[in-house]
Structures are given as C-alpha cells and as structure tokens.
C-alpha cells in the first residue's frame, strides 16, 4: 500500500470516529478523553500534511519554495509531536495519576521544543533537516538522527510506564499499553530502513481506532451482572441530549438499604435480586432505556414525561409484592426520583448535583418512596443541611440546647407529680428551633444520641441544684429515640450520667414509643430491665397513635402509659372502649397519663375516665427552666393546680 492510500484510508477511519463521537460525545471532564481528542486532531493534521506533501510530489499541485519548506518542517515536527501525545495518552490510561503524567510531560516536552526550534531556525539555512524536492527522507541529516533518537526515546517511555504500573493495570489495559510502543517501534524501524511512512500511518490509525473502541466506547460494554448498559453510556446520551435540548425524563431507582439486604440474605441472593430487578426494569412497558449506574442504583431514560411517573407508579406497586428468588421469598424497597430535562436541569453537571441532593433527601423517607423534582427540593435540602450544622454546633456548644419542662399533674389532687423534659435549640442563624424542626433530622443522622445525653445532663443538673424540685415531684421524664438504642452501652451510659451528678435514679424516667420497641425489641427490653433494677421508670409515649399492642405491654417493665391526644379526642365516640382500656391498664398495675389536654372539655373528659395524670396546654405549656422553677418558689410543698 502506498503512503497516499494509507493516509486517505486513515482519514476515512478518523471521520468514522468523529461521527461516532458526535453521536455519543466523550465525557468532558475525563482527562483520557481530552488526550484522545488532542491525539486525533494532531493525527488529522499529520495526515493532511502527508496528503498535501505527496500531492505536491506527484505534481498534483505546485508549492512555492517557502511553502514547501514550511509544510515539510510541520510534517517533520508532527511525527515526534504525535508520539509525545501518544506517550501522554498512554500515561493517563496507565497511571491515572495526573501528577505522574504532568511530571513526565515537562520532561518530554523539552527535547520536542528543542527539535521545533532547530527545525524552524533551519528554515532559511536548510542544514538541520532540509526539505528535499520530492519530499523523500534523507537519513544523513542531523535532524533525521535527532528525530529517530527522540522517537525511540518516546517509545521507550511508552514501554516503561506500563511496566512500572503493571500491578495496577486491569482488563485490556496492559494489552493496549504494550501493543502501542511495540507497533510504533516496528513502524519507526521500518521507516528508518525503507524510508516509507506507510506503516507508521497504518499503525497510528489502527491504534487510534483500537483505543477508541476499547477505552472510549467502553460505554457499549454491558454490565456483567445485569446485562444493562452502564453509566458512561447514559452520560454520553445526556450530554448529547443537553446539547440538542432534547426532552427526556429520568427515573432513578435506588435500592433502599441494599447493604442490609446483602447482609441479611447473602451476596448471592443480593446479586440475584439485582438481576431480577434489572430484568424487570428492562421489560417495563414504556419506551425507555435502562442503565445500571452503580451497585444498587439504576436509571431509566424515558422519552415522555408522563411515562416516568407511570413507570414509578408501576414500580411502587410491584414492590408491594414479594420476589421469589429460588427458595427464598424476599421484599425490596426502592427510592425513586423523577427529573425532567432540560426544564429542570440545564446541564449534565447541574443534573448530577440535583440527583445527589434529591437522593440524600429521598433516603430520609421510608420504604418505596417517590420524589419528583420541583424547585423547592433544593431549598428543603439546603434547610436540612442548615439544621444538621445547627445540631452539630449545639452538640459542640451545649449551651445552645435548651430544655423546657412541661408539668405533669396528678388528676385527682392537682398536685404536680412530674414533668416532661422537651428539647429546643437556640441557633444564631436559624433562631429558636422547635423539636419537630430538628428531632427527625437528629434521629436520621444519629446526632440525637449526643443530644439525649445533653438533655439528661441538664435535667440531672436541675434536680441536683434544686432540692425543692427533688422533694416535690416523682420524676422528670426524658424522651429516648430508637436511634439511642443503637448504642450497645445505652443502659450503662445513661446510668453513668445520672450517677455522675449524684441524682437518685428514681427521679429520672424515660419515655419510649411502641415503634422503638417493635424495631429492636430485645435491646429495648434489656435496657429497660437493667435501668428498672435501679428504680428508673419507663413510660410508653403516644399510646393510641400507633399499633397499641397489648402483648408488648405485658412483656416489658412499663410503669406509665401515656395516652396520645388522639385517644382523648376520640373518647366521646367510644367512651366504653376507653373506660375498658383504662380499667384493664389499671388492672395491670399501670399508671395512665393523658397527654395534650388542651381545653376544659378535655380536662373534664379525662377526669371522667379516671386517668391518673394529666399533661397539656390546659394546665401548662412547656416552660423554660426559670419559669418551671418559679412554680416551686412560692409554695411550701408541691405546687398544686387549683383551676381544673
Ligand atoms: P412528645 O414526646 O409527644 O411530647 C409532647 C409534645 O406535645 C410536646 O411538643 C408538647 O409541647 C406538646 N403538647 C403539650 N401539650 C399539648 C397540648 O395541649 N396540645 C398539643 N397539641 N400539644 C401539646 P414538643 O415539645 O414540640 O415536642 C414534640 C416532640 O419532639 C415530642 O413529642 C418528642 O417526640 C420530641 N422531643 C422533644 N424533645 C425531645 C428530646 O429531648 N428527645 C427526643 N428524643 N425527642 C424529643
Ligand atoms: Ca414524650
Ligand atoms: Ca407524646
């Protein structure tokens, strides 16, 4: 094959790559892609120069003296320039450490710059690398020796770097990394012997196509486990969609707590579950493409906004039913996100940011939940982040935590029998935060564990400082969260905090909810038994708002049952039921507290129901520490309510 034909053929190959890149753009931030693009452009220049010089040597057109010299100089220069880019490209694929690459780059650019200087300085003199009339290569010139030595050196670097990083090379990378210097060296040796660049041109084209297919079209490689396309292909599709402003909807599917699924059912079942899910996604009856982005995260790319929601609905319904994996029957929960482009994200980077924020938000929700993007989501998320930092700050500076005390009264005598400690946070930026603004977030982030102890310490300090409070009340109750029970030393730590301040244990009681007991029954039971043996009492909070499971109450050392406000409100509808419940609980030896008693009618109602204790706005709202203490200021014994 003649050099001209080889160059034309190579140009055609490059054109194919170019069209393919137009269809599936290379990832922008990727350094490998950048070097590849530079390489392809330089090689194209090299080919064009080649074709022009050979055209001129065949007398297809005429070149002036200086034009010929400049073209020749550029052509000669493009050879080591191309090789240097190959070195960079191979380094970035082999080392992936950009520092290593830039260190080499500086080293390699120096002889190239010197060569360029000599070639251009030689233009008028024509001693270093003279342009021959028929553009043939003469090996006796100092320039050609320099070129050969430099090229050999570059091939050597291309060979050494993969050898150096051999251990870390995976897949087809070592093959490509060694094939490149090997074939280029043969091409250069042939060039030196035959004075023909044909093989060099062919090798360059061949390696470019091979690298493009293997390194850059890796996106077309399917995921081994699920046979779905992977993230890079989606990325290219999206970049192209943004460029053309095409409309798509993305449905992101994230398996909830997949790590837990794996540890509960084993990795094999986990893998089978992902395969089943992937197969299900692939066959969903909407015009869509499915991708596996990473371990337990999938994405559907849909052409119509409405079908994203339909898909999400179908997935939600499917998750209500179990999956049969061989012998095992398992349930799966998903987090689903829907976002439309280009209306809701105008660039790929923005889309990634939004998805990340939405994922963090949807993860705070439970079981198969759907989050459809709207502009508020980012605001809500930002607010959540603000709350998290306020919580962290409050833990660092506990003076920002304020404890309010809501009195609990004896329903017969009106005497103050105790109080519930309720937390608030005073933050410099966000102001005064109520529990419903921060407790759920503190629980999701685990920060509640520290906050619980801050509240407990504060309550103990109050009891320690004020003997009158100690003498007047039975106990002050502190709320516990399910998250607190993830601390294996919870009972020990709670006791330690109480005893550290020399407070009699029975002065503290703890409130827990049914859902906590259901979540970690054995741990809760163990903690309750340990603390009960020290005289600490437990109250079941919010009874009547959840499952109201009696067997649970029998099993645990619960002293008090706190009827949720809802129970009291419902009492006119079913007074016998509530009366029966009260007498049953009394028969079981439980004390009943009515919560949220807000008006006189409700107060009268709880009196009729023979409820032992009352708490609510009607008697008192939660009070800041000084106001709570003032209740004890003017009375000799225990403060008593007069106006019930
Ligand atoms: P909770 O444990 O059920 O506390 C009772 C809530 O009812 C308090 O709200 C109290 O202010 C409110 N309340 C009292 N009387 C009435 C009334 O007559 N009507 C109505 N509608 N509400 C009344 P608060 O202080 O906003 O606390 C909300 C929730 O935050 C608490 O509900 C509790 O679950 C949680 N919480 C508060 N402080 C802490 C804490 O220190 N630790 C933990 N883990 N949770 C806490
Ligand atoms: Ca409570
Ligand atoms: Ca409650």
XYZ file of C-alpha atoms and ligand atoms in Angstrom:
692
model
C 0.000 0.000 0.000
C 1.241 3.447 -0.877
C 1.551 6.200 1.707
C -1.111 8.278 -0.043
C -3.669 5.468 0.034
C -2.807 4.697 3.643
C -3.326 8.364 4.534
C -6.681 8.536 2.725
C -7.837 5.316 4.388
C -6.745 6.629 7.777
C -8.605 9.878 7.180
C -11.765 7.864 6.477
C -11.269 5.915 9.731
C -10.860 9.155 11.631
C -14.016 10.503 10.067
C -15.892 7.483 11.373
C -14.563 8.115 14.874
C -15.534 11.757 14.506
C -19.128 10.875 13.533
C -19.357 8.372 16.335
C -18.181 10.988 18.847
C -20.853 13.324 17.513
C -23.455 10.676 18.320
C -22.031 9.747 21.719
C -19.856 12.615 22.954
C -16.783 11.835 25.011
C -17.109 12.686 28.700
C -15.926 16.251 29.128
C -14.040 16.109 32.398
C -12.275 12.895 31.545
C -8.528 13.518 31.001
C -8.161 10.381 28.865
C -10.848 11.697 26.522
C -9.109 15.068 26.302
C -5.801 13.488 25.356
C -7.583 11.238 22.910
C -9.210 14.237 21.253
C -5.852 16.056 21.047
C -4.269 12.967 19.610
C -6.958 12.591 16.947
C -6.690 16.258 15.974
C -2.880 16.132 15.731
C -3.035 12.932 13.735
C -5.524 14.533 11.372
C -3.083 17.446 10.865
C -0.317 14.945 10.257
C -2.436 13.157 7.631
C -3.428 16.381 5.900
C 0.232 17.438 5.727
C 1.113 13.999 4.417
C -1.525 14.119 1.722
C -0.501 17.653 0.695
C 3.201 16.839 0.512
C 2.568 13.727 -1.505
C 0.136 15.529 -3.732
C 2.854 18.079 -4.411
C 5.484 15.377 -5.013
C 3.121 13.801 -7.590
C 2.786 17.237 -9.191
C -0.925 17.346 -8.412
C -0.311 20.956 -7.412
C 2.658 23.249 -7.077
C 4.141 24.679 -3.922
C 6.389 27.724 -3.623
C 9.844 27.300 -2.069
C 8.878 28.642 1.351
C 5.506 26.921 1.360
C 7.256 23.627 0.673
C 9.830 24.259 3.410
C 7.215 25.216 5.993
C 4.968 22.264 5.118
C 7.938 19.956 5.366
C 9.014 21.406 8.702
C 5.489 21.000 10.080
C 5.278 17.472 8.770
C 8.634 16.519 10.288
C 7.620 18.095 13.584
C 4.244 16.377 13.653
C 5.923 12.954 13.993
C 7.547 13.481 17.436
C 4.620 15.683 18.439
C 2.235 12.836 17.713
C 4.461 10.396 19.590
C 4.611 12.714 22.609
C 0.818 12.838 22.671
C 0.723 9.062 22.465
C 3.014 8.979 25.497
C 0.678 11.324 27.407
C -2.356 9.333 26.388
C -0.801 6.038 27.361
C 0.432 7.521 30.665
C -3.005 8.782 31.611
C -4.530 5.406 30.818
C -1.830 3.519 32.612
C -1.038 5.701 35.591
C -4.317 7.581 36.084
C -2.256 9.708 38.412
C -2.238 13.123 36.829
C 0.749 14.240 38.902
C 2.862 11.432 37.481
C 1.709 12.401 33.993
C 2.460 16.096 34.390
C 5.916 15.294 35.795
C 6.698 13.241 32.696
C 5.089 15.818 30.423
C 7.526 18.555 31.399
C 10.410 16.179 30.865
C 9.175 15.100 27.445
C 8.290 18.499 26.115
C 11.874 19.808 26.406
C 13.501 17.745 23.574
C 10.383 18.403 21.490
C 10.679 22.158 21.942
C 14.389 21.983 21.090
C 13.579 19.994 17.943
C 10.919 22.518 16.932
C 13.351 25.371 17.494
C 16.049 23.711 15.384
C 13.636 22.835 12.570
C 12.256 26.379 12.348
C 15.662 28.017 12.738
C 16.789 25.773 9.897
C 14.101 27.043 7.509
C 16.367 29.615 5.770
C 19.589 27.579 6.194
C 18.361 24.071 5.323
C 21.192 22.280 7.099
C 19.463 20.530 10.006
C 16.511 18.909 8.261
C 16.431 20.148 4.664
C 13.258 19.797 2.601
C 14.040 17.574 -0.358
C 12.460 18.363 -3.730
C 10.401 15.163 -3.729
C 9.850 15.098 -0.004
C 11.866 11.983 0.495
C 13.594 11.279 3.808
C 17.351 11.512 3.909
C 18.927 9.854 6.888
C 22.290 11.516 6.782
C 20.997 14.862 8.090
C 21.456 15.651 11.796
C 17.702 16.386 12.028
C 16.688 12.884 10.982
C 19.081 11.337 13.524
C 17.647 13.622 16.219
C 14.120 12.611 15.141
C 14.976 8.930 15.263
C 16.641 9.126 18.686
C 13.772 11.218 20.088
C 11.164 8.825 18.658
C 12.969 5.806 20.080
C 13.150 7.518 23.451
C 9.422 8.231 23.371
C 8.648 4.610 22.518
C 10.831 3.566 25.429
C 8.874 5.796 27.830
C 5.642 4.287 26.468
C 7.046 0.872 27.297
C 8.441 1.702 30.719
C 5.325 3.340 32.185
C 3.058 0.266 31.886
C 5.885 -1.909 33.184
C 6.145 0.422 36.160
C 2.403 0.235 36.860
C 1.933 -3.387 35.840
C 0.316 -4.426 39.113
C -2.491 -1.919 38.908
C -3.391 -2.483 35.248
C -6.676 -4.239 34.684
C -8.737 -5.609 31.821
C -7.405 -4.891 28.361
C -5.220 -2.024 29.588
C -1.895 -3.948 29.762
C -2.502 -5.379 26.291
C -3.096 -1.937 24.818
C -0.290 -0.349 26.804
C 2.309 -2.771 25.451
C 0.875 -3.075 21.957
C 1.251 0.669 21.400
C 5.069 1.046 21.858
C 5.617 -2.327 20.226
C 3.808 -1.499 16.991
C 5.088 2.075 16.908
C 8.697 0.847 17.328
C 8.271 -1.579 14.418
C 6.744 1.201 12.318
C 9.615 3.563 13.147
C 12.238 0.894 12.447
C 10.588 0.178 9.088
C 10.517 3.902 8.383
C 14.233 4.098 9.143
C 15.038 1.156 6.862
C 12.634 1.685 3.955
C 12.196 5.481 4.189
C 8.466 4.822 3.936
C 5.935 6.227 6.420
C 3.144 3.871 5.317
C 3.423 1.519 8.258
C 3.651 4.458 10.682
C 0.412 5.870 9.268
C -1.279 2.480 9.403
C -0.154 1.781 12.975
C -1.361 5.179 14.155
C -4.799 4.683 12.611
C -5.058 1.162 13.877
C -4.100 2.148 17.439
C -6.442 5.125 17.418
C -9.402 3.008 16.367
C -8.490 0.272 18.833
C -8.103 2.699 21.721
C -11.293 4.452 20.797
C -13.246 1.224 20.788
C -11.730 -0.250 23.906
C -11.065 2.782 26.100
C -13.727 5.223 24.986
C -16.529 3.110 23.732
C -16.349 1.103 26.966
C -19.785 2.514 27.434
C -21.157 -0.002 24.990
C -19.828 -2.770 27.203
C -22.690 -4.172 29.236
C -22.693 -4.708 32.954
C -21.640 -8.296 33.692
C -24.251 -8.979 36.347
C -27.372 -7.427 34.882
C -26.593 -7.118 31.176
C -27.676 -3.480 31.277
C -25.773 -0.568 29.749
C -23.696 1.349 32.234
C -23.184 4.898 33.465
C -20.775 6.174 30.781
C -23.276 5.487 28.010
C -26.005 7.302 29.917
C -23.586 10.171 30.426
C -22.987 10.421 26.708
C -26.679 10.218 25.936
C -27.354 13.015 28.402
C -24.543 15.263 27.199
C -25.912 14.886 23.694
C -29.476 15.495 24.930
C -28.394 18.724 26.638
C -26.552 19.825 23.539
C -29.605 19.274 21.332
C -32.040 20.380 24.027
C -33.907 17.093 23.570
C -36.547 16.263 26.131
C -36.108 13.270 28.382
C -37.272 12.113 31.769
C -35.025 10.258 34.122
C -36.309 7.776 36.629
C -33.586 6.982 39.119
C -34.090 3.746 41.002
C -32.093 3.293 44.177
C -32.498 0.176 46.284
C -33.151 1.104 49.888
C -30.647 -0.335 52.343
C -29.206 -2.818 49.911
C -26.234 -3.395 52.186
C -28.643 -4.630 54.813
C -30.349 -6.839 52.218
C -26.973 -8.354 51.332
C -26.005 -8.996 54.910
C -29.398 -10.497 55.687
C -29.785 -12.720 52.610
C -26.177 -13.189 51.493
C -24.316 -11.823 48.482
C -25.568 -14.462 46.052
C -29.197 -13.700 46.773
C -28.307 -9.981 46.596
C -26.844 -10.481 43.120
C -29.875 -12.479 42.016
C -32.140 -9.754 43.341
C -30.308 -7.138 41.277
C -30.568 -9.360 38.198
C -34.308 -9.797 38.727
C -34.808 -6.089 39.256
C -32.750 -5.257 36.162
C -34.751 -7.747 34.092
C -37.956 -6.205 35.397
C -36.778 -2.686 34.551
C -35.749 -3.752 31.071
C -39.129 -5.222 30.285
C -41.247 -2.400 31.659
C -43.777 -1.450 29.011
C -42.601 2.084 28.333
C -40.364 3.433 25.658
C -37.213 3.517 27.732
C -33.591 2.511 28.094
C -32.354 1.000 31.345
C -28.905 1.563 32.825
C -27.097 0.257 35.868
C -25.245 3.220 37.321
C -23.588 1.523 40.258
C -24.140 -1.380 42.641
C -27.749 -0.883 43.611
C -28.631 2.149 41.527
C -30.394 2.052 38.190
C -31.745 4.642 35.821
C -34.438 4.624 33.178
C -34.207 7.167 30.406
C -37.689 7.878 29.092
C -38.870 9.862 26.149
C -42.088 11.120 27.671
C -42.534 12.923 30.949
C -45.766 11.109 31.741
C -44.265 7.648 31.300
C -41.681 8.356 34.032
C -44.463 8.771 36.548
C -46.325 5.751 35.215
C -43.140 3.716 35.472
C -42.587 4.928 39.023
C -46.177 4.018 39.920
C -45.796 0.557 38.445
C -42.531 0.019 40.335
C -44.121 1.159 43.590
C -46.952 -1.315 43.095
C -44.545 -4.113 42.185
C -42.560 -3.534 45.396
C -45.643 -4.303 47.464
C -45.380 -7.917 46.308
C -42.530 -10.252 47.206
C -39.836 -11.553 44.858
C -39.249 -15.256 44.568
C -35.516 -15.992 44.418
C -35.219 -19.779 44.291
C -36.366 -21.000 47.685
C -36.349 -17.545 49.237
C -39.195 -15.044 49.254
C -37.924 -11.522 49.739
C -39.244 -7.979 49.756
C -37.454 -4.998 48.313
C -37.881 -1.267 48.868
C -36.801 1.386 46.412
C -36.203 5.101 46.390
C -37.426 6.622 43.150
C -36.557 10.012 41.703
C -38.104 11.635 38.683
C -36.493 14.558 36.924
C -37.198 16.069 33.529
C -34.562 17.572 31.300
C -33.849 20.139 30.033
C -36.531 22.054 32.017
C -35.302 21.041 35.452
C -31.568 20.820 34.792
C -29.840 22.657 32.016
C -26.501 20.860 32.027
C -25.106 17.485 32.872
C -23.258 18.836 35.923
C -26.387 20.526 37.237
C -28.330 17.305 36.748
C -25.749 15.339 38.742
C -25.885 17.897 41.540
C -29.687 17.789 41.674
C -29.742 13.995 41.648
C -27.246 13.875 44.511
C -29.333 16.318 46.585
C -32.574 14.500 45.786
C -31.050 11.149 46.695
C -29.973 12.439 50.070
C -33.453 13.721 50.640
C -35.350 10.665 49.446
C -33.145 8.482 51.655
C -34.672 10.123 54.678
C -38.030 8.693 53.648
C -39.048 5.156 54.329
C -39.960 2.238 52.078
C -40.570 2.625 48.380
C -40.865 6.367 48.121
C -41.064 8.627 45.118
C -39.585 12.090 44.873
C -40.491 14.170 41.844
C -38.201 17.139 41.348
C -39.506 20.595 41.959
C -37.558 23.747 42.636
C -38.361 23.564 46.348
C -36.445 20.356 46.787
C -33.076 22.039 46.734
C -34.333 24.653 49.204
C -35.670 21.977 51.519
C -32.428 20.087 51.211
C -30.398 23.202 51.962
C -32.563 23.819 55.009
C -31.946 20.257 56.129
C -28.196 20.826 55.805
C -28.549 24.030 57.847
C -30.378 22.112 60.564
C -27.702 19.418 60.582
C -24.987 22.007 61.077
C -27.062 23.697 63.788
C -27.319 20.326 65.545
C -23.580 19.733 65.251
C -22.950 23.201 66.639
C -25.366 22.581 69.509
C -23.520 19.381 70.391
C -20.214 21.266 70.355
C -21.713 24.121 72.362
C -24.397 22.534 74.605
C -25.454 25.939 75.946
C -27.443 26.237 72.687
C -29.599 23.306 73.786
C -32.492 24.471 75.915
C -34.638 22.156 77.956
C -38.269 23.078 78.562
C -40.329 21.349 81.219
C -43.985 20.566 80.763
C -45.623 19.910 84.130
C -47.487 16.644 84.674
C -50.181 16.766 87.338
C -52.000 14.262 89.452
C -55.514 14.183 88.039
C -57.183 13.693 91.455
C -55.278 16.110 93.656
C -53.999 18.528 91.038
C -50.544 18.223 92.573
C -47.510 18.444 90.348
C -46.262 14.907 90.032
C -43.545 15.388 87.480
C -42.563 16.977 84.219
C -41.512 16.010 80.737
C -38.205 17.425 79.509
C -38.610 18.764 75.972
C -35.710 19.976 73.936
C -35.358 23.190 71.930
C -32.312 24.641 70.182
C -31.299 28.268 70.043
C -29.189 28.775 66.938
C -27.543 32.067 65.977
C -28.601 31.830 62.327
C -31.791 29.777 62.379
C -33.201 31.175 65.602
C -35.265 29.199 68.087
C -35.862 25.688 66.798
C -38.831 23.571 67.870
C -38.454 19.778 68.168
C -40.478 18.998 65.049
C -37.955 21.068 63.082
C -34.909 19.145 64.234
C -35.770 15.889 66.077
C -36.491 13.829 62.920
C -33.240 15.055 61.340
C -31.304 14.447 64.554
C -32.679 10.903 64.550
C -31.865 10.245 60.905
C -28.316 11.491 61.322
C -27.715 9.770 64.654
C -26.969 13.141 66.287
C -29.845 12.536 68.702
C -27.574 10.171 70.602
C -25.454 13.075 71.816
C -28.448 15.352 72.295
C -30.191 12.819 74.561
C -27.259 12.956 76.944
C -27.175 16.752 76.865
C -30.861 16.814 77.867
C -30.318 14.178 80.545
C -27.341 16.076 81.990
C -29.374 19.273 82.038
C -32.262 17.573 83.857
C -29.886 16.000 86.369
C -28.181 19.352 86.932
C -31.546 20.978 87.630
C -32.503 18.247 90.077
C -29.075 18.483 91.693
C -29.298 22.229 92.198
C -32.888 22.376 93.466
C -33.757 20.184 96.466
C -37.315 21.573 96.429
C -37.889 20.148 92.962
C -36.390 16.823 94.052
C -38.719 16.676 97.025
C -41.862 17.859 95.232
C -42.015 15.624 92.196
C -41.846 11.941 91.499
C -39.664 12.157 88.396
C -38.756 14.156 85.344
C -39.075 12.184 82.132
C -36.613 12.312 79.269
C -37.547 11.179 75.757
C -35.488 8.441 74.138
C -35.283 7.765 70.401
C -34.931 4.488 68.528
C -31.523 5.710 67.460
C -30.394 5.814 71.110
C -30.790 2.043 71.263
C -28.135 1.529 68.611
C -25.666 2.345 71.384
C -24.768 -1.038 72.848
C -23.844 0.629 76.138
C -27.002 2.736 76.381
C -28.096 1.492 79.845
C -24.587 1.848 81.209
C -24.111 5.336 79.726
C -27.489 6.625 80.946
C -26.781 5.368 84.463
C -23.307 6.847 84.406
C -24.658 10.298 83.501
C -27.300 10.150 86.249
C -24.916 8.862 88.902
C -22.142 11.288 87.901
C -24.317 14.122 89.237
C -25.326 12.188 92.331
C -29.002 12.101 91.419
C -31.203 9.345 92.856
C -32.049 7.169 89.871
C -35.800 7.080 90.560
C -36.002 10.843 89.924
C -35.431 10.202 86.239
C -37.842 8.349 83.990
C -37.639 7.660 80.273
C -40.279 7.802 77.550
C -40.171 5.330 74.696
C -42.596 4.611 71.859
C -44.112 1.435 70.503
C -42.278 1.752 67.211
C -38.942 1.701 69.074
C -39.982 -1.475 70.856
C -41.019 -3.070 67.578
C -37.772 -2.037 65.871
C -35.432 -3.501 68.440
C -37.497 -5.391 70.960
C -34.718 -7.378 72.630
C -32.361 -4.437 73.076
C -35.138 -2.209 74.420
C -36.224 -4.935 76.814
C -32.695 -5.449 78.080
C -32.086 -1.730 78.619
C -35.452 -1.387 80.386
C -34.768 -4.295 82.721
C -31.298 -3.033 83.609
C -32.475 0.502 84.341
C -35.638 -0.659 86.145
C -33.473 -2.562 88.597
C -32.097 0.860 89.638
C -35.605 2.243 90.201
C -35.835 4.096 86.902
C -39.360 4.066 85.488
C -40.441 3.901 81.873
C -43.428 5.452 80.165
C -44.909 4.347 76.869
C -45.326 7.534 74.842
C -48.014 8.303 72.255
C -50.128 5.240 73.106
C -53.106 5.031 70.778
C -51.398 6.733 67.875
C -49.773 3.549 66.611
C -50.236 -0.161 66.988
C -51.443 -0.249 70.625
C -50.263 -3.801 71.056
C -51.095 -5.261 74.453
C -48.820 -8.277 74.402
C -45.907 -5.882 74.253
C -47.022 -4.082 77.386
C -47.220 -7.301 79.389
C -43.730 -8.216 78.412
C -41.948 -5.004 79.418
C -41.436 -3.172 82.705
C -43.561 -0.165 81.716
C -44.736 1.920 84.646
C -46.787 4.508 82.776
C -48.851 4.546 79.606
C -49.224 7.992 78.043
C -52.475 8.254 76.107
C -51.912 10.227 72.957
C -54.039 13.318 72.388
C -55.904 11.417 69.642
C -57.175 8.857 72.172
C -58.696 11.555 74.326
C -60.248 13.278 71.324
C -61.849 10.006 70.226
C -63.231 9.233 73.643
C -66.706 10.792 73.064
C -67.149 8.368 70.116
C -66.315 5.264 72.120
C -66.410 6.084 75.823
C -66.907 2.467 76.905
C -63.884 1.327 74.976
C -61.653 3.919 76.607
C -63.074 3.185 80.036
C -62.450 -0.530 79.466
C -58.919 0.164 78.301
C -58.235 2.323 81.353
C -59.519 -0.288 83.762
C -57.538 -3.008 82.009
C -54.360 -0.973 82.251
C -55.097 -0.214 85.888
C -55.648 -3.903 86.499
C -52.221 -4.491 85.000
C -50.848 -2.023 87.519
C -50.067 0.693 85.006
C -50.358 4.406 85.608
C -52.124 6.353 82.859
C -51.162 9.847 81.780
C -53.315 11.813 79.355
C -51.234 13.939 77.006
C -52.169 17.048 75.096
C -55.130 18.079 77.231
C -55.750 21.480 75.726
C -59.128 22.737 76.975
C -61.624 22.477 79.806
C -63.844 19.944 77.986
C -60.898 17.648 77.537
C -59.873 18.120 81.152
C -63.355 17.113 82.279
C -63.304 14.174 79.950
C -60.038 12.805 81.366
C -61.396 13.205 84.864
C -64.422 11.137 83.957
C -62.146 8.448 82.562
C -60.296 8.015 85.860
C -56.985 8.850 84.268
C -54.175 9.163 86.828
C -52.126 12.034 85.476
C -52.583 14.863 83.039
C -50.320 16.941 80.844
C -51.272 19.579 78.319
C -51.605 23.241 77.409
C -54.724 23.499 79.536
C -52.600 23.072 82.645
C -49.365 24.461 81.377
C -47.342 24.738 78.196
C -43.749 23.523 78.294
C -41.840 26.060 80.427
C -38.325 27.373 80.185
C -36.199 26.336 83.156
C -36.615 29.575 85.149
C -40.382 29.617 84.680
C -40.599 25.974 85.654
C -38.558 26.679 88.787
C -40.775 29.616 89.681
C -43.624 27.099 90.143
C -41.772 25.893 93.213
C -40.799 29.318 94.510
C -43.896 30.275 96.460
C -45.135 27.009 97.798
C -44.106 25.150 100.838
C -44.630 21.695 99.389
C -45.652 20.609 95.990
C -47.293 23.075 93.595
C -50.972 22.256 93.172
C -53.298 23.174 90.359
C -56.370 24.954 91.521
C -58.392 25.563 88.446
C -59.378 22.262 86.929
P -43.915 14.183 72.746
O -42.886 13.343 73.428
O -45.226 13.548 72.470
O -44.080 15.499 73.579
C -45.282 16.151 73.775
C -45.489 17.232 72.786
O -46.810 17.679 72.846
C -44.622 18.456 73.064
O -44.269 19.034 71.829
C -45.581 19.370 73.794
O -45.240 20.731 73.673
C -46.847 19.082 73.034
N -48.010 19.438 73.806
C -48.132 19.554 75.140
N -49.382 19.886 75.495
C -50.103 19.977 74.367
C -51.461 20.294 74.074
O -52.275 20.562 74.931
N -51.844 20.259 72.771
C -50.976 19.949 71.796
N -51.385 19.953 70.538
N -49.667 19.672 72.033
C -49.241 19.662 73.308
P -42.831 19.471 71.508
O -42.145 19.991 72.717
O -42.908 20.324 70.308
O -42.136 18.099 71.169
C -42.525 17.379 70.045
C -41.908 16.037 70.025
O -40.494 16.118 69.857
C -42.063 15.279 71.325
O -43.337 14.698 71.353
C -40.972 14.272 71.231
O -41.360 13.183 70.427
C -39.908 15.046 70.525
N -38.941 15.562 71.503
C -38.948 16.701 72.199
N -37.872 16.787 72.993
C -37.175 15.648 72.812
C -35.959 15.107 73.346
O -35.311 15.697 74.206
N -35.564 13.892 72.878
C -36.265 13.198 71.955
N -35.805 12.009 71.556
N -37.411 13.661 71.438
C -37.853 14.869 71.868
Ca -42.727 12.290 75.170
Ca -46.268 12.056 73.428
